[in-house]
Coordinates of N, CA and C in Angstrom, one line a residue:
M17 N 139.2 117.8 50.1 CA 139.9 119.3 48.8 C 140.2 120.1 49.6
T18 N 141.8 120.5 49.1 CA 142.6 122.7 49.6 C 143.1 122.8 48.3
I19 N 142.7 124.1 47.9 CA 143.7 124.4 46.8 C 144.3 125.2 47.4
I20 N 145.8 125.3 47.5 CA 147.3 126.4 47.8 C 147.4 126.9 46.3
H21 N 147.7 127.9 47.1 CA 147.8 129.2 46.2 C 149.3 129.8 46.5
N22 N 149.6 129.4 45.5 CA 151.5 129.7 45.6 C 151.7 130.9 45.4
E23 N 152.2 132.2 45.8 CA 152.3 133.3 44.9 C 152.8 133.8 43.9
G24 N 152.2 134.2 42.9 CA 152.6 133.8 41.6 C 153.0 132.8 41.2
Q25 N 152.1 132.0 41.5 CA 152.3 131.1 40.2 C 151.0 130.3 40.4
D26 N 150.3 128.8 39.7 CA 148.9 128.5 38.9 C 148.8 128.0 41.0
P27 N 147.0 127.3 41.1 CA 146.9 127.4 42.2 C 147.7 125.6 42.2
I28 N 147.6 124.6 43.5 CA 147.6 123.8 43.2 C 146.3 122.6 44.5
I29 N 145.7 122.2 43.5 CA 145.0 121.4 44.5 C 145.0 120.3 45.1
Q30 N 144.9 119.9 46.0 CA 145.3 118.5 46.6 C 144.2 118.3 47.5
I31 N 144.3 116.8 46.9 CA 143.0 115.7 47.6 C 143.3 115.3 48.4
A32 N 143.3 114.2 49.5 CA 143.2 113.4 50.2 C 142.0 112.6 50.7
N33 N 143.0 111.7 51.2 CA 141.9 110.7 52.3 C 142.9 109.8 53.4
E34 N 142.5 108.8 53.8 CA 144.0 108.2 55.0 C 144.5 107.5 54.2
F35 N 144.7 107.0 53.3 CA 145.4 106.9 53.3 C 146.4 107.0 52.0
T36 N 146.6 108.2 51.4 CA 147.4 109.2 50.6 C 146.8 110.7 50.2
V37 N 147.7 111.5 49.9 CA 147.5 113.2 49.3 C 148.4 113.0 48.5
I38 N 147.5 113.6 46.9 CA 147.8 113.5 45.7 C 147.7 115.2 45.5
Q39 N 148.2 115.8 44.4 CA 148.5 117.3 44.3 C 148.3 117.8 42.7
V40 N 147.5 118.1 42.5 CA 147.4 118.1 41.2 C 147.4 120.0 40.6
S41 N 148.4 120.2 39.7 CA 148.4 121.4 39.2 C 148.6 121.6 37.5
Y42 N 148.7 122.7 37.3 CA 148.8 122.9 35.2 C 150.6 123.5 34.9
T43 N 150.8 122.9 34.3 CA 152.0 123.5 34.4 C 151.8 123.5 32.6
S44 N 152.7 124.8 31.5 CA 153.0 124.7 30.6 C 154.2 125.0 30.7
T45 N 154.7 124.1 29.2 CA 155.7 123.9 28.6 C 156.4 124.6 27.5
G46 N 156.4 125.9 26.9 CA 156.9 126.3 25.4 C 155.2 126.3 25.6
Q47 N 154.5 125.2 24.0 CA 153.9 125.6 23.4 C 152.5 124.1 23.5
R48 N 153.0 123.1 24.8 CA 152.2 122.6 24.9 C 151.5 122.4 26.8
E49 N 150.6 121.9 27.4 CA 150.5 122.4 28.3 C 149.7 121.0 28.8
R50 N 150.0 120.8 29.8 CA 150.1 119.5 30.7 C 149.6 119.1 32.1
L51 N 149.5 118.2 32.5 CA 148.7 118.3 33.8 C 149.4 118.0 34.5
L52 N 150.1 118.4 35.9 CA 151.0 117.9 36.8 C 151.1 117.1 38.2
V53 N 150.7 115.7 37.8 CA 149.9 115.4 39.5 C 150.9 114.9 40.0
S54 N 151.3 114.8 41.0 CA 152.2 114.6 42.4 C 152.3 114.1 43.9
S55 N 152.7 113.0 44.0 CA 152.7 112.3 45.1 C 153.5 112.7 46.4
P56 N 153.3 113.5 47.4 CA 154.6 114.3 48.1 C 154.9 113.1 48.7
R57 N 154.0 112.6 49.2 CA 154.9 111.8 50.4 C 155.9 110.5 49.9
L58 N 155.4 110.5 48.6 CA 156.1 109.3 48.2 C 157.4 109.8 47.4
G59 N 157.0 110.8 46.8 CA 158.1 111.7 46.0 C 158.0 111.6 44.5
F60 N 156.6 110.5 43.5 CA 156.5 110.6 42.5 C 155.3 111.7 41.7
Q61 N 155.5 112.1 40.5 CA 155.3 112.7 39.7 C 155.0 112.8 37.7
T62 N 153.9 112.5 37.8 CA 153.7 112.5 36.8 C 153.3 113.7 35.7
L63 N 153.9 114.1 34.6 CA 152.8 114.9 33.6 C 152.5 114.8 32.3
L64 N 151.1 114.8 32.7 CA 150.0 113.9 31.9 C 149.7 115.1 30.3
D65 N 149.7 114.9 28.9 CA 148.8 115.6 28.2 C 147.3 115.6 27.8
P66 N 146.7 116.4 27.2 CA 145.5 116.2 26.7 C 144.8 114.4 26.8
L67 N 145.8 114.0 26.0 CA 145.1 112.7 25.5 C 145.8 111.7 26.4
Q68 N 146.7 112.2 26.9 CA 147.2 111.2 28.2 C 145.5 111.1 29.4
L69 N 145.3 112.1 29.2 CA 144.4 112.5 30.2 C 143.4 111.8 30.0
E70 N 142.4 112.2 29.0 CA 141.7 111.3 27.7 C 141.4 110.2 28.1
S71 N 142.8 109.1 27.9 CA 142.7 107.8 28.0 C 142.5 107.4 29.2
L72 N 142.9 108.5 30.3 CA 142.8 108.1 31.8 C 140.5 107.7 31.6
T73 N 140.0 108.0 31.0 CA 138.1 108.1 30.4 C 137.7 106.0 30.2
W74 N 139.2 105.6 29.6 CA 138.8 105.0 28.5 C 138.9 103.4 28.9
Q75 N 139.8 103.9 30.7 CA 139.9 102.2 31.3 C 138.6 102.1 32.1
P76 N 138.7 100.4 32.2 CA 137.5 99.9 33.3 C 138.3 99.6 34.8
P77 N 137.8 99.6 35.3 CA 138.0 99.7 36.7 C 139.0 99.5 36.9
E78 N 138.9 97.9 36.2 CA 140.2 96.3 37.1 C 141.4 97.4 36.1
M79 N 142.0 98.2 35.7 CA 143.1 98.2 35.3 C 143.7 99.3 36.2
Y80 N 142.7 99.3 36.8 CA 143.0 100.9 38.2 C 143.2 100.0 39.6
S81 N 142.7 99.0 39.5 CA 143.4 97.8 40.9 C 144.4 97.3 40.1
K82 N 144.4 97.1 39.2 CA 145.8 96.9 38.7 C 146.6 97.4 39.4
L83 N 146.8 98.8 38.8 CA 147.9 99.5 39.7 C 148.2 99.9 40.9
L84 N 147.6 99.3 41.6 CA 147.6 99.5 42.8 C 148.1 97.6 43.4
D85 N 148.6 96.9 42.8 CA 149.0 96.0 43.1 C 150.7 96.4 44.0
T86 N 151.1 97.8 43.9 CA 152.0 98.2 43.9 C 151.9 99.1 44.9
P87 N 150.9 98.9 45.9 CA 150.4 100.5 46.2 C 151.8 102.4 46.8
Y88 N 153.0 101.3 46.6 CA 153.8 102.8 47.4 C 154.8 102.8 45.5
G89 N 154.6 102.2 44.8 CA 155.2 102.4 43.8 C 156.1 101.6 43.1
P90 N 156.6 101.4 42.4 CA 157.5 100.8 41.0 C 158.5 100.4 42.4
G91 N 159.4 99.3 42.3 CA 160.5 98.7 42.9 C 159.6 98.5 44.6
T92 N 158.2 98.3 45.0 CA 158.1 98.2 46.4 C 157.1 96.6 46.7
E93 N 157.5 95.9 46.0 CA 156.9 94.4 45.6 C 157.2 93.5 47.3
L94 N 155.7 93.5 47.4 CA 155.8 92.7 49.1 C 156.6 91.2 49.2
N95 N 157.5 91.1 50.0 CA 158.2 89.9 49.7 C 157.5 89.2 51.0
A96 N 156.7 88.5 50.8 CA 155.9 88.1 52.0 C 156.3 86.6 52.5
R97 N 156.3 86.6 53.6 CA 156.6 84.4 53.0 C 155.2 84.1 54.3
P98 N 154.4 83.1 54.2 CA 153.7 82.8 55.0 C 154.1 82.2 56.5
L99 N 153.5 82.7 57.4 CA 153.8 82.3 59.1 C 154.4 81.5 59.4
S100 N 154.1 80.5 58.6 CA 154.8 79.1 58.7 C 156.5 78.9 58.5
A101 N 156.5 79.3 57.3 CA 158.1 79.8 56.8 C 159.0 80.3 58.0
L102 N 157.6 81.7 58.7 CA 159.1 82.0 59.5 C 159.1 81.3 61.2
L103 N 158.4 81.0 61.5 CA 158.1 79.3 62.2 C 159.0 78.6 62.1
G104 N 159.0 77.9 61.1 CA 160.1 76.8 61.0 C 159.3 75.6 61.0
K105 N 157.5 75.7 60.8 CA 156.6 74.9 60.5 C 156.3 74.9 59.2
D106 N 155.7 73.7 58.4 CA 155.2 73.7 57.2 C 154.1 72.3 57.4

């Protein structure tokens, strides 16, 4: 875990492993507080309010596994064919 300090802004927490990098920061939009979760490598981000964050704690581990069916985000479904189809053998 790394904490990135931006001058004049709230710090960004960066968590990484061999597969991904994720950044988490706090943002206030008027009267609302949100957690900004972003994937700098893939360019996705989401703002989560307290209830949305709490709902994450209600989820079984299987729900997170299902999210990884498309590990590189929406629109990245793998169009895999068996090797026999590529070689013309059935």
